[in-house]
Coordinates of C-alpha atoms and ligand atoms in Angstrom, one line a residue:
M1 CA 0.0 0.0 0.0
K2 CA 1.1 3.5 -0.7
G3 CA 1.4 5.8 2.3
S4 CA -0.1 9.3 2.4
S5 CA 1.8 12.3 3.6
V6 CA 0.8 15.8 4.6
T7 CA 3.3 18.7 5.1
S8 CA 2.5 21.0 7.9
S9 CA 4.0 24.4 7.0
A10 CA 4.0 25.7 10.6
Q11 CA 6.3 22.9 11.7
L12 CA 7.9 21.9 8.4
T13 CA 7.5 18.3 9.3
E14 CA 6.2 15.7 7.0
I15 CA 4.0 13.0 8.5
T16 CA 4.0 9.7 6.7
V17 CA 1.2 7.2 7.3
Q18 CA 2.1 3.7 6.1
Q19 CA -0.5 1.0 6.2
V20 CA 0.9 -2.2 7.7
A21 CA -1.8 -4.9 7.4
G22 CA -4.7 -5.6 5.1
R23 CA -7.5 -4.4 7.3
I24 CA -6.1 -2.5 10.2
G25 CA -3.0 -0.6 11.4
A26 CA -0.6 2.0 10.1
E27 CA 2.8 3.2 11.1
I28 CA 3.2 7.0 11.4
S29 CA 6.7 8.6 11.0
G30 CA 8.0 12.1 10.5
V31 CA 6.6 13.5 13.8
D32 CA 8.2 14.1 17.2
L33 CA 5.6 13.6 19.8
R34 CA 7.7 15.4 22.5
E35 CA 7.0 18.7 20.7
E36 CA 3.9 20.7 21.0
L37 CA 2.0 19.8 17.9
D38 CA 0.1 22.2 15.7
E39 CA -3.6 21.8 15.0
A40 CA -3.1 20.4 11.5
T41 CA -0.7 17.7 12.8
V42 CA -3.1 16.7 15.6
A43 CA -6.0 16.5 13.1
E44 CA -3.8 14.4 10.8
I45 CA -3.1 11.9 13.5
R46 CA -6.7 11.8 14.6
Q47 CA -7.8 11.1 11.1
A48 CA -5.2 8.3 10.8
V49 CA -6.5 6.7 14.0
L50 CA -10.1 6.9 12.6
T51 CA -9.1 5.4 9.3
H52 CA -6.6 2.7 10.4
R53 CA -8.1 2.0 13.9
V54 CA -4.6 1.7 15.4
V55 CA -1.5 3.6 14.6
F56 CA 2.1 2.9 15.7
F57 CA 5.0 5.3 16.3
R58 CA 8.7 4.3 16.8
G59 CA 11.5 5.9 18.7
Q60 CA 9.3 8.3 20.7
D61 CA 11.2 8.9 24.0
L62 CA 8.5 10.7 25.9
T63 CA 8.4 11.7 29.5
H64 CA 5.3 10.9 31.5
A65 CA 4.3 14.6 31.3
Q66 CA 4.8 14.6 27.5
H67 CA 2.7 11.5 27.2
I68 CA -0.1 13.2 29.2
A69 CA 0.2 16.4 27.2
F70 CA 0.0 14.5 23.9
G71 CA -3.1 12.5 25.1
R72 CA -4.8 15.8 26.1
R73 CA -4.7 17.0 22.5
F74 CA -7.3 14.4 21.8
G75 CA -9.7 15.0 24.7
A76 CA -10.0 14.9 28.5
L77 CA -8.1 11.9 30.0
T78 CA -10.1 9.4 32.0
R79 CA -10.1 9.0 35.7
R80 CA -11.5 5.8 37.3
P81 CA -14.1 6.4 39.9
G82 CA -13.2 5.8 43.5
K83 CA -9.8 6.2 45.1
K84 CA -8.0 3.3 43.4
H85 CA -6.4 4.2 40.1
G86 CA -4.2 1.2 39.5
V87 CA -0.4 1.4 39.4
H88 CA 0.9 4.8 38.1
P89 CA 4.2 6.6 38.0
E90 CA 4.8 8.9 41.0
G91 CA 3.0 12.2 40.5
H92 CA 1.2 11.1 37.4
P93 CA -2.1 9.5 38.3
E94 CA -3.4 10.1 34.8
I95 CA -1.2 7.2 33.6
L96 CA -1.9 3.5 34.2
T97 CA 1.4 1.6 34.3
V98 CA 1.1 -2.0 32.9
D99 CA 3.8 -4.0 34.5
P100 CA 3.3 -7.7 35.4
K101 CA 6.0 -7.5 38.1
R102 CA 4.1 -4.7 39.9
D103 CA 0.9 -6.8 39.5
T104 CA 2.7 -9.7 41.2
E105 CA 3.6 -7.4 44.2
R106 CA 0.0 -6.2 44.4
Y107 CA -2.0 -9.3 43.8
G108 CA 0.3 -12.2 44.8
A109 CA 3.0 -14.3 43.1
D110 CA 0.6 -16.8 41.6
F111 CA -1.8 -14.1 40.3
E112 CA -1.0 -14.6 36.7
E113 CA -1.5 -18.4 36.8
H114 CA -4.6 -18.1 39.0
Y115 CA -6.1 -15.7 36.5
R116 CA -5.3 -17.8 33.4
R117 CA -6.7 -21.0 35.0
K118 CA -10.1 -19.3 35.0
W119 CA -10.1 -18.7 31.2
L120 CA -12.8 -20.9 29.5
S121 CA -11.4 -20.0 26.1
P122 CA -8.1 -18.9 24.5
L123 CA -10.0 -15.8 23.3
A124 CA -10.6 -14.6 26.8
G125 CA -7.9 -12.0 26.7
W126 CA -9.4 -10.0 23.8
H127 CA -11.1 -6.8 25.0
S128 CA -11.8 -3.2 24.3
D129 CA -10.6 -1.0 27.2
L130 CA -12.9 -0.6 30.2
T131 CA -16.2 -1.5 28.5
Q132 CA -17.6 -2.3 31.9
A133 CA -18.1 1.5 32.2
V134 CA -21.2 3.1 30.7
N135 CA -18.9 5.5 29.0
P136 CA -15.7 3.6 28.1
P137 CA -12.7 5.5 26.9
S138 CA -12.8 6.4 23.2
L139 CA -9.0 6.3 22.6
S140 CA -6.0 4.6 24.3
I141 CA -2.4 5.6 23.9
L142 CA 0.2 3.0 25.1
R143 CA 3.9 3.8 25.4
A144 CA 6.6 1.2 25.9
E145 CA 9.4 1.9 28.4
K146 CA 11.0 -1.5 28.8
T147 CA 10.4 -4.4 26.4
P148 CA 11.7 -8.0 26.2
D149 CA 14.0 -8.9 23.3
F150 CA 11.3 -11.3 22.1
G151 CA 7.7 -12.0 23.1
G152 CA 5.2 -9.5 24.4
D153 CA 3.6 -8.4 21.0
T154 CA 0.1 -6.9 21.1
Q155 CA -2.6 -7.7 18.6
W156 CA -5.6 -5.6 17.5
T157 CA -8.7 -6.5 15.5
N158 CA -10.9 -4.2 13.3
T159 CA -14.4 -4.6 14.7
V160 CA -15.9 -2.5 11.8
A161 CA -14.4 -4.9 9.2
A162 CA -15.6 -7.8 11.4
Y163 CA -19.1 -6.4 11.5
E164 CA -19.1 -5.9 7.7
G165 CA -17.8 -9.4 7.3
L166 CA -20.9 -10.9 8.8
S167 CA -23.7 -12.1 6.4
A168 CA -26.4 -9.5 5.9
P169 CA -29.2 -11.4 7.8
L170 CA -26.9 -11.8 10.8
R171 CA -25.9 -8.1 10.7
E172 CA -29.5 -7.2 10.7
F173 CA -30.2 -9.6 13.6
V174 CA -27.3 -8.3 15.9
D175 CA -28.2 -4.6 15.1
G176 CA -31.1 -4.8 17.5
L177 CA -29.3 -6.6 20.4
T178 CA -27.8 -5.3 23.7
A179 CA -25.3 -7.0 25.9
E180 CA -24.0 -6.7 29.5
H181 CA -20.3 -5.9 30.2
A182 CA -18.5 -6.4 33.5
F183 CA -15.0 -6.8 34.6
F184 CA -13.9 -10.2 36.0
T185 CA -17.2 -12.0 35.3
A186 CA -17.2 -12.1 31.4
V187 CA -18.6 -15.3 29.9
H188 CA -15.0 -16.5 29.3
L189 CA -13.8 -15.7 32.8
R190 CA -15.3 -17.7 35.6
H191 CA -14.3 -15.9 38.8
S192 CA -16.0 -17.2 41.9
D193 CA -13.7 -18.1 44.8
E194 CA -12.5 -16.0 47.8
R195 CA -9.2 -15.2 46.2
D196 CA -11.0 -13.7 43.2
R197 CA -13.1 -11.5 45.4
E198 CA -9.9 -10.3 47.2
I199 CA -8.2 -9.5 43.8
L200 CA -11.4 -7.7 42.6
K201 CA -11.5 -5.7 45.9
L202 CA -7.9 -4.6 45.4
Y203 CA -8.7 -3.7 41.8
C204 CA -11.8 -1.6 42.4
E205 CA -14.1 -0.7 45.2
D206 CA -17.4 -0.5 43.3
P207 CA -17.3 -2.8 40.2
Q208 CA -18.8 -1.3 37.1
V209 CA -21.4 -3.0 35.0
A210 CA -23.1 -1.6 31.9
V211 CA -25.4 -2.6 29.1
H212 CA -24.2 -1.6 25.6
P213 CA -25.6 -2.1 22.1
V214 CA -24.0 -5.2 20.5
V215 CA -23.4 -3.0 17.4
R216 CA -22.1 0.4 18.0
V217 CA -22.5 3.4 15.6
H218 CA -19.1 5.2 15.6
P219 CA -19.9 8.8 16.8
E220 CA -17.2 10.3 14.5
T221 CA -17.4 8.2 11.3
G222 CA -20.9 6.8 11.4
E223 CA -19.6 3.3 10.8
K224 CA -21.1 0.3 12.5
A225 CA -18.8 -1.9 14.7
L226 CA -19.3 -5.1 16.7
F227 CA -19.1 -4.0 20.3
V228 CA -18.7 -7.2 22.3
S229 CA -15.5 -8.8 23.5
P230 CA -14.6 -12.1 25.2
G231 CA -12.8 -10.2 28.0
S232 CA -15.8 -8.2 29.3
T233 CA -19.1 -9.2 27.8
T234 CA -21.1 -11.4 30.2
R235 CA -24.3 -12.0 28.2
I236 CA -26.7 -10.9 25.6
T237 CA -29.7 -9.2 27.2
G238 CA -33.0 -11.1 27.1
F239 CA -31.5 -14.3 25.9
T240 CA -31.2 -17.6 27.9
E241 CA -27.7 -18.5 29.1
L242 CA -27.4 -21.1 26.4
E243 CA -28.5 -18.8 23.6
S244 CA -26.3 -16.1 24.8
R245 CA -23.2 -18.3 25.1
H246 CA -23.6 -19.7 21.6
L247 CA -24.2 -16.4 19.9
L248 CA -21.4 -14.7 21.8
E249 CA -19.0 -17.6 20.9
L250 CA -19.9 -17.1 17.2
L251 CA -19.3 -13.3 17.4
F252 CA -16.1 -13.7 19.4
Q253 CA -14.6 -16.3 17.0
H254 CA -15.6 -14.1 14.0
L255 CA -14.2 -10.8 15.4
T256 CA -10.9 -12.3 16.4
S257 CA -10.3 -14.0 12.9
A258 CA -6.7 -13.4 11.8
E259 CA -7.9 -11.6 8.6
Y260 CA -9.1 -8.6 10.7
T261 CA -6.0 -8.3 12.9
V262 CA -2.6 -6.7 13.1
R263 CA 0.3 -7.6 15.4
F264 CA 2.8 -5.1 16.8
R265 CA 6.4 -5.8 17.9
W266 CA 7.4 -3.4 20.7
E267 CA 10.7 -1.6 21.3
P268 CA 11.4 0.9 24.0
G269 CA 9.9 4.2 22.8
S270 CA 7.3 2.5 20.7
M271 CA 3.7 3.9 21.0
A272 CA 0.4 2.5 19.9
F273 CA -2.7 4.8 19.6
W274 CA -6.0 3.1 19.0
D275 CA -9.7 3.7 18.8
N276 CA -11.6 1.5 21.4
R277 CA -14.8 2.1 19.4
S278 CA -13.6 0.2 16.4
T279 CA -11.1 -2.3 17.8
C280 CA -10.5 -5.0 20.3
H281 CA -7.0 -5.9 21.4
L282 CA -5.2 -8.9 23.0
A283 CA -2.7 -8.4 25.7
P284 CA 0.3 -10.7 25.2
T285 CA 0.4 -14.1 27.0
D286 CA 3.7 -15.4 25.7
F287 CA 6.2 -13.9 28.1
A288 CA 5.0 -14.7 31.7
H289 CA 7.4 -17.7 31.7
L290 CA 10.4 -15.5 30.7
D291 CA 12.1 -13.6 33.5
V292 CA 12.0 -10.3 31.6
D293 CA 10.9 -6.7 32.3
R294 CA 8.0 -5.3 30.3
V295 CA 6.8 -1.9 31.4
M296 CA 4.2 0.0 29.5
H297 CA 2.3 3.3 30.3
R298 CA -1.2 4.1 29.1
V299 CA -3.5 7.1 29.0
T300 CA -7.1 6.9 27.9
V301 CA -9.3 9.6 26.5
L302 CA -12.8 10.0 28.0
G303 CA -15.5 8.5 25.9
E304 CA -19.3 8.6 25.7
P305 CA -22.0 6.0 26.1
A306 CA -22.3 3.9 22.9
Q307 CA -25.2 4.2 20.6
G308 CA -26.8 1.4 18.6
P309 CA -28.2 1.5 15.1
D310 CA -31.8 1.7 16.6
G311 CA -30.8 4.6 18.9
F312 CA -30.3 2.5 22.0
V313 CA -27.8 4.3 24.3
S314 CA -25.6 2.4 26.9
R315 CA -27.2 2.1 30.3
L316 CA -25.4 2.0 33.6
V317 CA -26.2 -1.1 35.7
S318 CA -23.9 -0.5 38.6
G319 CA -20.8 1.5 39.6
E320 CA -20.0 5.0 38.5
P321 CA -19.2 6.4 35.1
M322 CA -15.6 7.2 34.1
R323 CA -14.7 10.8 34.9
A324 CA -12.3 13.3 33.5
W325 CA -9.1 14.4 35.2
Ligands
LIG401 FE1 -6.4 -3.1 27.2

């Protein structure tokens, strides 16, 4: 594929957007994200995210403050309700640090294994960020600080392409459905014992649950996307347990098909910037057995309740909505 480029006269930088897979993903070069970007450059990056669903940057050696400042160019950053905001760098609560070694300190040495043993399907790790909230974040920006020499790649799937890849009668059928989303109790994650409740209590005080449309109309592009994921969808509303499990299984298998995905190899200074309204992603599961450091930092941009093709708007079941910092 040919890349597109736009020259911003104010900064005399040339941004290049190079598509990297057939249905999703592009690499952006020619921009230094440590700088204060002009409006045209911010608009170009936003458009690339909308078009390609996830974009990648290399060699961006940002400080935490620069990461936060970059994120704020795209909207208010999200703040989880309650006092617990996960692991974050000292003085920067807007950032969520993703570091399995810190999770081990927090949740116990066997946390990873305990968690994985609850998975009922290898697809269980696929999710869109924080869809248990009635207003999940629209955008996520993840920056790599320390990465292993091998292992730890992240994958994304294009949920607009996946929706469009369904047969017409099935598209029409799912257009009118709604589904419940919750953290830790998704259909592919059976959490039930005392240890689970302890981990959940450490993770959040007031677990969020929301009902979203199964098909989401993208508020910026008007495209329709599948809005269910193995990691957080618990059931289709109004269906029996059996009906719900079978239909979700079909949708989960479809939306994680390799044809809709892209895989990214991280290096220190790599960044991925994705649209949670048109993607799901899979956190890596192939490096827990390696004694390596992998430290990532994420900011998320405040989103809005999802809207379905029939006008249904996400409903809060429990917990509080995400707020802005
Ligand atoms: Fe995620």
